[in-house]
Amino acid sequence: MLSVTIVASFMSQRYHVQQTLIKSVERNIDGIEIENGLLDIERDFAYTNDGVYSIVFNKNGKIISGEYPDGVEKIDLSFDSGNVRKYKSGSVNYFVYDTLLKFNKFEYRIDSKTGEILSSEAEFSPTATDFQGDLDTKAKDSTLSLRDAFRLVLKETGLNENEVHLVTAQIHDYHYNNTVYEIEYLTDKSIYDDVWIRGVSASGSESNEWNAIVIVAVIFLPIFILMSSVIGTSIAKRAYKPIENLSLSVSRINTGDDLSERVTVEDSDPVLRQLEENCNLMLERLQQSFESEKQFTSDASHELRTPVTVILAECDYQLGRNDLDDESREALSDIREKALAMKELIQQLLYFARMEQGKALFDFAPNDLTELTDAVAGDIASIAQNSEKHIKIHTDLEKGIIFNMDAGLMARLIENLISNAVRYGNPDGNVWVKLSKDRNVITLSVKDDGIGISKEDAPKIWQRFYRADKARGSGDGCQGLGLPMVKQIAEMHGGHVTLESEEGKGSEFKVIFDVKE
Ligand code: ADP
């Protein structure tokens, strides 16, 4: 802005110099006339005025009067009326303005009695009025009429009546002398040689102009660019603020579990308001479909629980019969096994459904986590040790770690991790269960030297129903729900889970709780 102002003031200053030059020269036109046949430069002709030097030239370009500014010897510019031109002398730039002065208006005074021409003047006149009076008028005691006087004057200058335009013909009674006739006319005929008035004024030195440009370019332009970019950025920031708010709201909803949150743009722009409304509509529908999916899972699980229990009870009853043939027994055992897996699946889905309804349905209280871990690990250890794989479970549990938890949920978490470690362990392998507390952080680690998890599978195993090891059927109790449940239980207790694993070497799952004292 500043640089624009400087350039603008620089230009307006130039304009001002040129206007002064033109005015000074044109004002001087009135200061030159021909008096009784001789060129007369009057006293009010200003040779220097407002920095303008005025010089009078004859029609051949010779100086009649006036001089160039100091330091200028001559100006090699041909005369050109009415245009400001630039001229450089040394390191100084000048403006030059010429005007051609024609002597087109003549004024004569004639003795009304004798017809003697008393005086004559010629000057430049841009305009002419028409003669209005009566040429036949005579002064008192005169023999000559105004018309006679006019003819005398024309004869004197060698002009015809049709070569002139009469402006004035009047009688002047001066009392002390004879009455005088005054005749004024205009003519295009050249009676006297034209003269030129040339005005010269300094427009400022070249180096000053250059300096000004350099100052603008080097100092003010970068400042201007910087200021524009700062202002531009702040305007853009302000304009993007509502979008930023929207994006923050969306990412908050994304990272949190609360789909009932809504976005706000905090702006009155109708387009943004429409965007806000559409986003919230979308969230509304999303929330509804999640809710109904949750409801469906919960309802379906509840509905399936009774028939599965009946199937199991019927299987047990039939299997207890002594008269059953081998084929039927095998078929019934098969059904029972599948029904058991189904029961487990229903159980887990109901757990999820309950957990999604929040903490209120559970019994959170300070419990001994060490004891719970020990008990769960002990239960699995005896099964694992006696199974075909002979997996050994080693425990390293810090004593007396009390934690505010739902013991049922926490037992499931520990059981899921240890049983996975056993399930995906190698024959004669090991599982290490470690529980420790360091200041406000409780860490439960379940480590194995089993098959490990590939890098591709590692992020996916937390999704419901994802099973990296597809070879195993759901009949093994593998539903792909164990780890998602571990994650959800950990989060319900304010914790999080981590995994370090290498395919073929083993895995370590850690559950980390922050304890607020
Ligand atoms: P699943 O019922 O199939 O065990 P989980 O959710 O408990 O379901 O585990 C998901 C998948 O993660 C499993 O199918 C298995 O491929 C892999 N996984 C879980 N724990 C381990 C482990 N300790 N070692 C190797 N792979 C494991």
PDB file of C-alpha atoms and ligand atoms in Angstrom, residues 420-421 423-424 448 451-453 461 466-469 477-484 507 509, ligand 1:
ATOM      1  CA  ASN A 420      -5.051 -67.172  22.917  1.00  0.00           C
ATOM      2  CA  ALA A 421      -1.392 -67.500  23.906  1.00  0.00           C
ATOM      3  CA  ARG A 423      -4.163 -71.713  21.496  1.00  0.00           C
ATOM      4  CA  TYR A 424      -1.614 -70.136  19.147  1.00  0.00           C
ATOM      5  CA  ASP A 448       4.189 -66.456  24.222  1.00  0.00           C
ATOM      6  CA  ILE A 451       3.254 -68.772  15.907  1.00  0.00           C
ATOM      7  CA  GLY A 452       3.284 -64.975  16.062  1.00  0.00           C
ATOM      8  CA  ILE A 453       1.216 -62.542  13.986  1.00  0.00           C
ATOM      9  CA  ILE A 461      -7.005 -58.650  14.813  1.00  0.00           C
ATOM     10  CA  TYR A 466     -11.332 -61.259  12.202  1.00  0.00           C
ATOM     11  CA  ARG A 467      -9.225 -64.378  12.430  1.00  0.00           C
ATOM     12  CA  ALA A 468      -5.692 -64.389  11.101  1.00  0.00           C
ATOM     13  CA  ASP A 469      -5.451 -68.144  11.379  1.00  0.00           C
ATOM     14  CA  GLY A 477     -14.099 -71.677  20.139  1.00  0.00           C
ATOM     15  CA  CYS A 478     -12.427 -69.269  17.706  1.00  0.00           C
ATOM     16  CA  GLN A 479     -14.966 -66.656  16.788  1.00  0.00           C
ATOM     17  CA  GLY A 480     -12.670 -63.717  16.225  1.00  0.00           C
ATOM     18  CA  LEU A 481     -14.279 -61.930  19.174  1.00  0.00           C
ATOM     19  CA  GLY A 482     -11.686 -62.511  21.915  1.00  0.00           C
ATOM     20  CA  LEU A 483      -9.317 -59.619  21.176  1.00  0.00           C
ATOM     21  CA  PRO A 484     -12.033 -57.058  20.328  1.00  0.00           C
ATOM     22  CA  SER A 507       3.714 -62.369  20.553  1.00  0.00           C
ATOM     23  CA  PHE A 509       0.114 -58.444  24.389  1.00  0.00           C
TER      24      PHE A 509
HETATM   25  P1  ADP B   1     -10.065 -66.037  17.994  1.00  0.00           P
HETATM   26  O1  ADP B   1     -11.346 -66.432  18.601  1.00  0.00           O
HETATM   27  O2  ADP B   1      -9.940 -66.367  16.555  1.00  0.00           O
HETATM   28  O3  ADP B   1      -8.905 -66.387  18.802  1.00  0.00           O
HETATM   29  P2  ADP B   1      -9.348 -63.460  18.752  1.00  0.00           P
HETATM   30  O4  ADP B   1     -10.047 -62.134  18.577  1.00  0.00           O
HETATM   31  O5  ADP B   1      -9.033 -63.816  20.105  1.00  0.00           O
HETATM   32  O6  ADP B   1     -10.178 -64.474  17.982  1.00  0.00           O
HETATM   33  O7  ADP B   1      -8.023 -63.331  17.913  1.00  0.00           O
HETATM   34  C1  ADP B   1      -8.059 -62.883  16.603  1.00  0.00           C
HETATM   35  C2  ADP B   1      -6.938 -63.526  15.795  1.00  0.00           C
HETATM   36  O8  ADP B   1      -5.688 -63.074  16.279  1.00  0.00           O
HETATM   37  C3  ADP B   1      -6.868 -64.998  15.969  1.00  0.00           C
HETATM   38  O9  ADP B   1      -7.698 -65.620  15.011  1.00  0.00           O
HETATM   39  C4  ADP B   1      -5.406 -65.276  15.729  1.00  0.00           C
HETATM   40  O10 ADP B   1      -5.175 -65.438  14.368  1.00  0.00           O
HETATM   41  C5  ADP B   1      -4.709 -64.059  16.202  1.00  0.00           C
HETATM   42  N1  ADP B   1      -4.114 -64.197  17.536  1.00  0.00           N
HETATM   43  C6  ADP B   1      -4.654 -63.863  18.725  1.00  0.00           C
HETATM   44  N2  ADP B   1      -3.811 -64.084  19.731  1.00  0.00           N
HETATM   45  C7  ADP B   1      -2.712 -64.637  19.192  1.00  0.00           C
HETATM   46  C8  ADP B   1      -1.469 -65.117  19.732  1.00  0.00           C
HETATM   47  N3  ADP B   1      -1.174 -65.065  21.021  1.00  0.00           N
HETATM   48  N4  ADP B   1      -0.552 -65.601  18.858  1.00  0.00           N
HETATM   49  C9  ADP B   1      -0.809 -65.625  17.543  1.00  0.00           C
HETATM   50  N5  ADP B   1      -1.962 -65.193  16.977  1.00  0.00           N
HETATM   51  C10 ADP B   1      -2.905 -64.727  17.795  1.00  0.00           C
END
